[in-house]
Coordinates of C-alpha atoms in Angstrom, one line a residue:
M246 CA 1.5 247.8 -11.0
V247 CA 1.5 247.2 -14.6
E248 CA 5.2 247.7 -15.2
L249 CA 6.1 245.4 -12.4
E250 CA 3.9 242.8 -13.8
R251 CA 5.9 243.3 -17.1
I252 CA 9.3 242.6 -15.5
E253 CA 7.9 239.4 -13.9
K254 CA 6.5 238.3 -17.4
I255 CA 9.9 239.2 -19.0
L256 CA 11.8 237.2 -16.3
A257 CA 9.4 234.2 -16.9
D258 CA 10.0 234.3 -20.7
R259 CA 11.1 230.9 -22.1
T260 CA 11.4 231.7 -25.6
H261 CA 14.2 234.4 -25.6
G262 CA 17.8 234.3 -24.5
S263 CA 19.3 235.7 -21.3
S264 CA 20.7 238.8 -22.9
W265 CA 17.1 239.6 -24.1
I266 CA 15.7 238.9 -20.7
A267 CA 18.4 241.0 -19.0
L268 CA 18.2 244.0 -21.2
N269 CA 14.3 244.3 -21.2
S270 CA 14.3 243.8 -17.4
L271 CA 16.7 246.7 -17.0
I272 CA 14.6 248.9 -19.3
A273 CA 11.4 248.3 -17.5
S274 CA 13.1 248.5 -14.0
H275 CA 14.6 252.0 -15.0
K276 CA 11.0 253.2 -15.7
L277 CA 9.8 252.1 -12.3
A278 CA 12.9 253.4 -10.6
R279 CA 12.0 256.9 -12.1
E280 CA 8.6 256.5 -10.5
G281 CA 10.0 256.0 -7.2
V282 CA 10.1 252.2 -6.7
D283 CA 13.0 250.9 -4.4
P284 CA 15.8 250.1 -6.8
L285 CA 17.2 247.5 -4.4
F286 CA 14.0 245.6 -4.6
L287 CA 14.1 245.6 -8.4
L288 CA 17.7 244.6 -8.5
K289 CA 17.0 241.5 -6.1
L290 CA 13.9 240.7 -8.1
I291 CA 16.0 240.5 -11.4
A292 CA 18.8 238.4 -9.5
K293 CA 16.7 235.7 -8.0
R294 CA 14.2 234.5 -10.6
R295 CA 16.4 232.7 -13.2
R296 CA 19.3 230.9 -11.5
E297 CA 20.7 229.4 -14.8
M298 CA 21.2 233.0 -16.2
S299 CA 24.3 234.6 -14.6
A300 CA 23.8 237.9 -16.5
L301 CA 20.8 238.6 -14.4
R302 CA 22.8 238.2 -11.3
N303 CA 25.9 240.1 -12.3
L304 CA 23.8 243.1 -13.5
S305 CA 22.1 243.1 -10.0
L306 CA 25.6 242.8 -8.2
V307 CA 26.9 245.8 -10.2
G308 CA 23.7 247.8 -9.6
I309 CA 24.0 247.2 -5.8
E310 CA 27.5 248.4 -5.9
L311 CA 26.6 251.6 -7.7
L312 CA 23.9 252.1 -5.1
R313 CA 26.5 251.8 -2.6
R314 CA 28.5 254.4 -4.2
G315 CA 25.8 257.0 -4.0
L316 CA 24.0 256.7 -7.4
K317 CA 20.3 257.2 -7.5
G318 CA 17.9 254.4 -8.5
D319 CA 17.3 255.7 -12.1
E320 CA 21.0 256.5 -12.5
V321 CA 21.9 253.1 -11.5
F322 CA 19.7 251.5 -14.3
A323 CA 20.7 254.0 -16.8
R324 CA 24.3 253.1 -16.3
L325 CA 23.6 249.2 -16.3
I326 CA 21.9 249.8 -19.7
L327 CA 24.8 251.7 -21.0
E328 CA 27.3 249.3 -19.9
F329 CA 25.2 246.3 -21.2
R330 CA 24.8 247.8 -24.7
K331 CA 28.5 248.9 -24.8
S332 CA 29.5 245.1 -24.1
E333 CA 27.0 244.2 -26.9
E334 CA 28.6 246.8 -29.3
E335 CA 32.0 245.4 -28.8
F336 CA 30.9 241.8 -29.0
A337 CA 29.3 242.6 -32.5
K338 CA 32.7 244.1 -33.8
S339 CA 34.5 240.8 -32.6
A340 CA 31.7 238.6 -34.1
G341 CA 31.9 240.4 -37.4
M342 CA 35.6 239.7 -37.8
A343 CA 35.5 236.0 -36.6
L344 CA 32.7 234.8 -38.6
A345 CA 33.3 236.8 -41.8
G346 CA 35.0 233.8 -43.5
Y347 CA 32.1 231.2 -43.0
E348 CA 29.1 230.9 -45.3
R349 CA 26.8 228.1 -43.9
F350 CA 26.0 227.9 -40.3
V351 CA 24.1 225.6 -37.8
T352 CA 22.5 227.2 -34.7
I353 CA 20.8 226.0 -31.7
S354 CA 18.1 227.8 -29.4
D355 CA 17.4 231.5 -29.6
S356 CA 20.1 234.0 -28.4
E357 CA 20.5 237.8 -28.6
Q358 CA 24.1 237.2 -29.1
L359 CA 23.4 235.1 -32.2
R360 CA 21.1 237.7 -33.6
I361 CA 24.0 240.4 -33.1
A362 CA 26.5 238.0 -34.6
F363 CA 24.5 237.7 -37.8
L364 CA 23.6 241.4 -37.8
S365 CA 27.3 242.2 -37.8
L366 CA 27.9 240.2 -41.1
T367 CA 27.9 242.3 -44.3
A368 CA 26.5 239.6 -46.6
P369 CA 23.6 237.0 -46.4
R370 CA 24.4 233.7 -45.1
R371 CA 22.7 230.2 -45.2
V372 CA 21.6 229.2 -41.7
Y373 CA 20.2 225.9 -40.5
V374 CA 18.3 226.7 -37.4
L375 CA 17.7 223.6 -35.2
E376 CA 14.2 223.6 -33.7
S377 CA 15.6 223.3 -30.3
L378 CA 12.8 221.3 -28.7
P379 CA 11.4 221.3 -26.1
G380 CA 10.6 225.0 -26.3
G381 CA 11.0 225.3 -30.0
E382 CA 13.1 228.6 -29.6
G383 CA 14.7 228.0 -33.0
A384 CA 11.5 229.4 -34.7
N385 CA 12.1 232.9 -33.2
L386 CA 15.8 233.1 -34.2
R387 CA 14.9 231.9 -37.8
S388 CA 12.3 234.7 -38.0
N389 CA 14.9 237.3 -36.7
L390 CA 17.5 236.1 -39.2
V391 CA 15.0 236.3 -42.0
R392 CA 14.3 239.9 -41.3
L393 CA 18.0 240.5 -41.3
G394 CA 18.2 239.1 -44.9
H395 CA 19.8 235.8 -44.3
S396 CA 18.6 232.4 -46.1
A397 CA 17.4 230.8 -42.6
V398 CA 15.4 227.5 -42.4
T399 CA 14.3 225.8 -39.2
V400 CA 15.2 222.1 -39.3
P401 CA 14.3 219.2 -36.9
D402 CA 16.8 218.5 -34.1
L403 CA 17.3 215.0 -35.2
A404 CA 18.6 216.4 -38.6
M405 CA 21.6 218.0 -36.7
V406 CA 24.2 215.8 -38.2
H407 CA 22.9 216.0 -41.8
V408 CA 22.9 219.8 -41.7
L409 CA 26.3 219.9 -40.1
E410 CA 27.6 218.0 -43.1
K411 CA 26.3 220.9 -45.3
A412 CA 27.6 223.7 -43.0
N413 CA 31.1 224.9 -42.2
V414 CA 30.5 226.1 -38.7
A415 CA 28.3 225.7 -35.6
L416 CA 27.1 228.6 -33.3
C417 CA 25.3 228.9 -30.0
G418 CA 24.9 231.3 -27.2
C419 CA 25.8 230.9 -23.5
D420 CA 23.6 231.3 -20.5
T421 CA 26.4 231.0 -17.8
L422 CA 30.3 230.6 -18.2
Y423 CA 32.3 228.8 -15.7
S424 CA 36.2 228.1 -15.6
T425 CA 35.8 224.8 -17.0
H426 CA 32.4 224.7 -18.8
F427 CA 29.4 226.7 -19.9
V428 CA 25.8 226.0 -19.5
N429 CA 23.4 226.5 -22.4
K430 CA 20.0 224.9 -23.8
L431 CA 19.6 221.2 -23.8
G432 CA 21.1 219.9 -27.0
T433 CA 24.2 222.0 -27.1
R434 CA 26.3 219.1 -25.9
L435 CA 25.3 217.0 -28.8
L436 CA 25.9 219.9 -31.1
S437 CA 29.4 220.1 -29.6
L438 CA 30.1 216.4 -30.0
A439 CA 28.7 216.3 -33.7
A440 CA 30.6 219.4 -34.7
T441 CA 33.9 217.9 -33.3
S442 CA 33.2 214.6 -35.0
L443 CA 32.8 216.1 -38.3
G444 CA 35.6 218.7 -37.9
R445 CA 33.5 221.8 -37.7
P446 CA 34.3 224.5 -35.3
L447 CA 31.6 225.5 -32.6
F448 CA 31.8 229.1 -31.6
V449 CA 30.1 230.0 -28.5
C450 CA 28.9 233.7 -28.4
T451 CA 29.1 235.2 -25.0
T452 CA 30.0 238.4 -23.1
M453 CA 31.4 239.3 -19.6
W454 CA 27.8 239.4 -18.3
K455 CA 27.5 235.6 -18.7
V456 CA 30.5 234.8 -16.3
N457 CA 29.8 233.0 -13.0
Y458 CA 31.3 235.7 -10.9
S459 CA 32.4 234.4 -7.5
S460 CA 33.6 237.2 -5.4
P461 CA 32.3 236.3 -1.8
E462 CA 32.2 240.0 -1.0
H463 CA 29.7 240.7 -3.8
R464 CA 27.7 237.5 -3.8
S465 CA 27.0 238.3 0.0
L466 CA 25.0 241.4 -1.1
L467 CA 22.4 239.1 -2.5
A468 CA 22.8 236.4 0.2
Y469 CA 19.3 236.7 1.9
D470 CA 17.1 237.0 -1.3
F471 CA 19.1 235.0 -3.6
V472 CA 21.7 232.7 -2.4
N473 CA 19.8 231.3 0.7
T474 CA 16.3 231.2 -0.9
D475 CA 16.3 227.5 -1.0
Q476 CA 17.7 227.0 2.4
R477 CA 14.9 229.0 3.9
Q478 CA 12.4 226.9 2.0
G479 CA 14.1 223.7 3.1
V480 CA 15.2 222.7 -0.4
K481 CA 18.5 221.1 -0.8
R482 CA 20.3 222.2 -4.0
K483 CA 23.9 222.3 -5.1
S484 CA 25.1 225.7 -6.0
N485 CA 26.3 224.7 -9.4
Q486 CA 23.4 222.3 -10.2
T487 CA 22.4 222.6 -13.9
P488 CA 18.6 223.6 -14.2
P489 CA 16.2 221.5 -16.2
L490 CA 16.4 222.0 -20.0
F491 CA 19.9 223.2 -19.7
E492 CA 23.2 221.4 -19.7
S493 CA 26.9 221.7 -19.2
I494 CA 29.4 221.6 -22.0
K495 CA 33.3 221.4 -21.6
N496 CA 35.1 224.7 -22.5
S497 CA 37.9 222.7 -24.1
D498 CA 35.6 221.6 -26.8
V499 CA 34.7 225.0 -28.3
L500 CA 35.9 228.6 -29.1
F501 CA 34.4 231.7 -27.6
V502 CA 33.4 234.8 -29.5
T503 CA 33.6 237.7 -26.9
E504 CA 34.2 241.4 -26.5
D505 CA 37.9 240.5 -26.5
G506 CA 37.7 238.7 -29.8
V507 CA 38.1 234.8 -30.3
L508 CA 39.1 233.2 -27.0
T509 CA 40.2 229.5 -26.1
A510 CA 39.1 227.7 -23.1
D511 CA 42.3 228.6 -21.3
Q512 CA 41.7 232.5 -21.9
V513 CA 38.1 233.0 -21.8
F514 CA 37.1 232.8 -18.1
K515 CA 40.1 234.9 -16.9
A516 CA 39.5 237.6 -19.5
L517 CA 35.8 238.0 -19.0
S518 CA 36.0 237.7 -15.2
G519 CA 38.6 240.6 -15.5
R520 CA 36.4 242.7 -17.5
L521 CA 33.5 242.3 -15.1
S522 CA 35.5 242.8 -11.9
R523 CA 36.7 246.2 -13.3
L524 CA 33.1 247.4 -13.0
F525 CA 33.5 247.0 -9.3
G526 CA 36.8 248.7 -9.0

């Protein structure tokens, strides 16, 4: 089935961020659900492919809850797409206000939240886009920023400190948000340390979908296909083990741009977890 192969390809993508992967997986799944493919199969497929991306698991958990409430498969994916885009619209408003006073940025990796953040700015900005090796995702972000009218240039990762000295703010995305730390592309921790050393703020762009939602009741819905996959295969893995090419960064070292505005380390996890939990209410 061509569309199912497309979902697998989207989930295997290594050049885009988790928000892009999540939204495009939902759109492809919506089409398959309309054609009669089991929506529960599609939701579990999305959940189990990329463990480092909480957005995929959270969307699947909400989708399974909607199925339990009696929604049809195509209605479930239509609702998920609606809620996801609503979250991005609210984030865009927050980002436009939070970043309006900055002129020169340093970014790392590629993230849909970064693209949305720069789209929300009313005037062109100077952006130093770190190459973000291995993977080189910075090239994708730079191309998108140029199309948006910004003066963006790709720079070697080793030039991080040099361009931070020229910039007045650093910006990154987030793949998973925990209560004490967040996970993002390898190199983000160094960016955080360098920004702190130079007195530059680092804003982490994220939404409620990136929270590591840990309700036992809802996590159990994916237990067989997701949580216990490694156990069935005899693989020992800690539940919070950081995957290769990703690393953990302390929340206390950064600020977060979210649907609820700019939040501190003390505020962000509680606020976004609360937003997400209301979808289960």
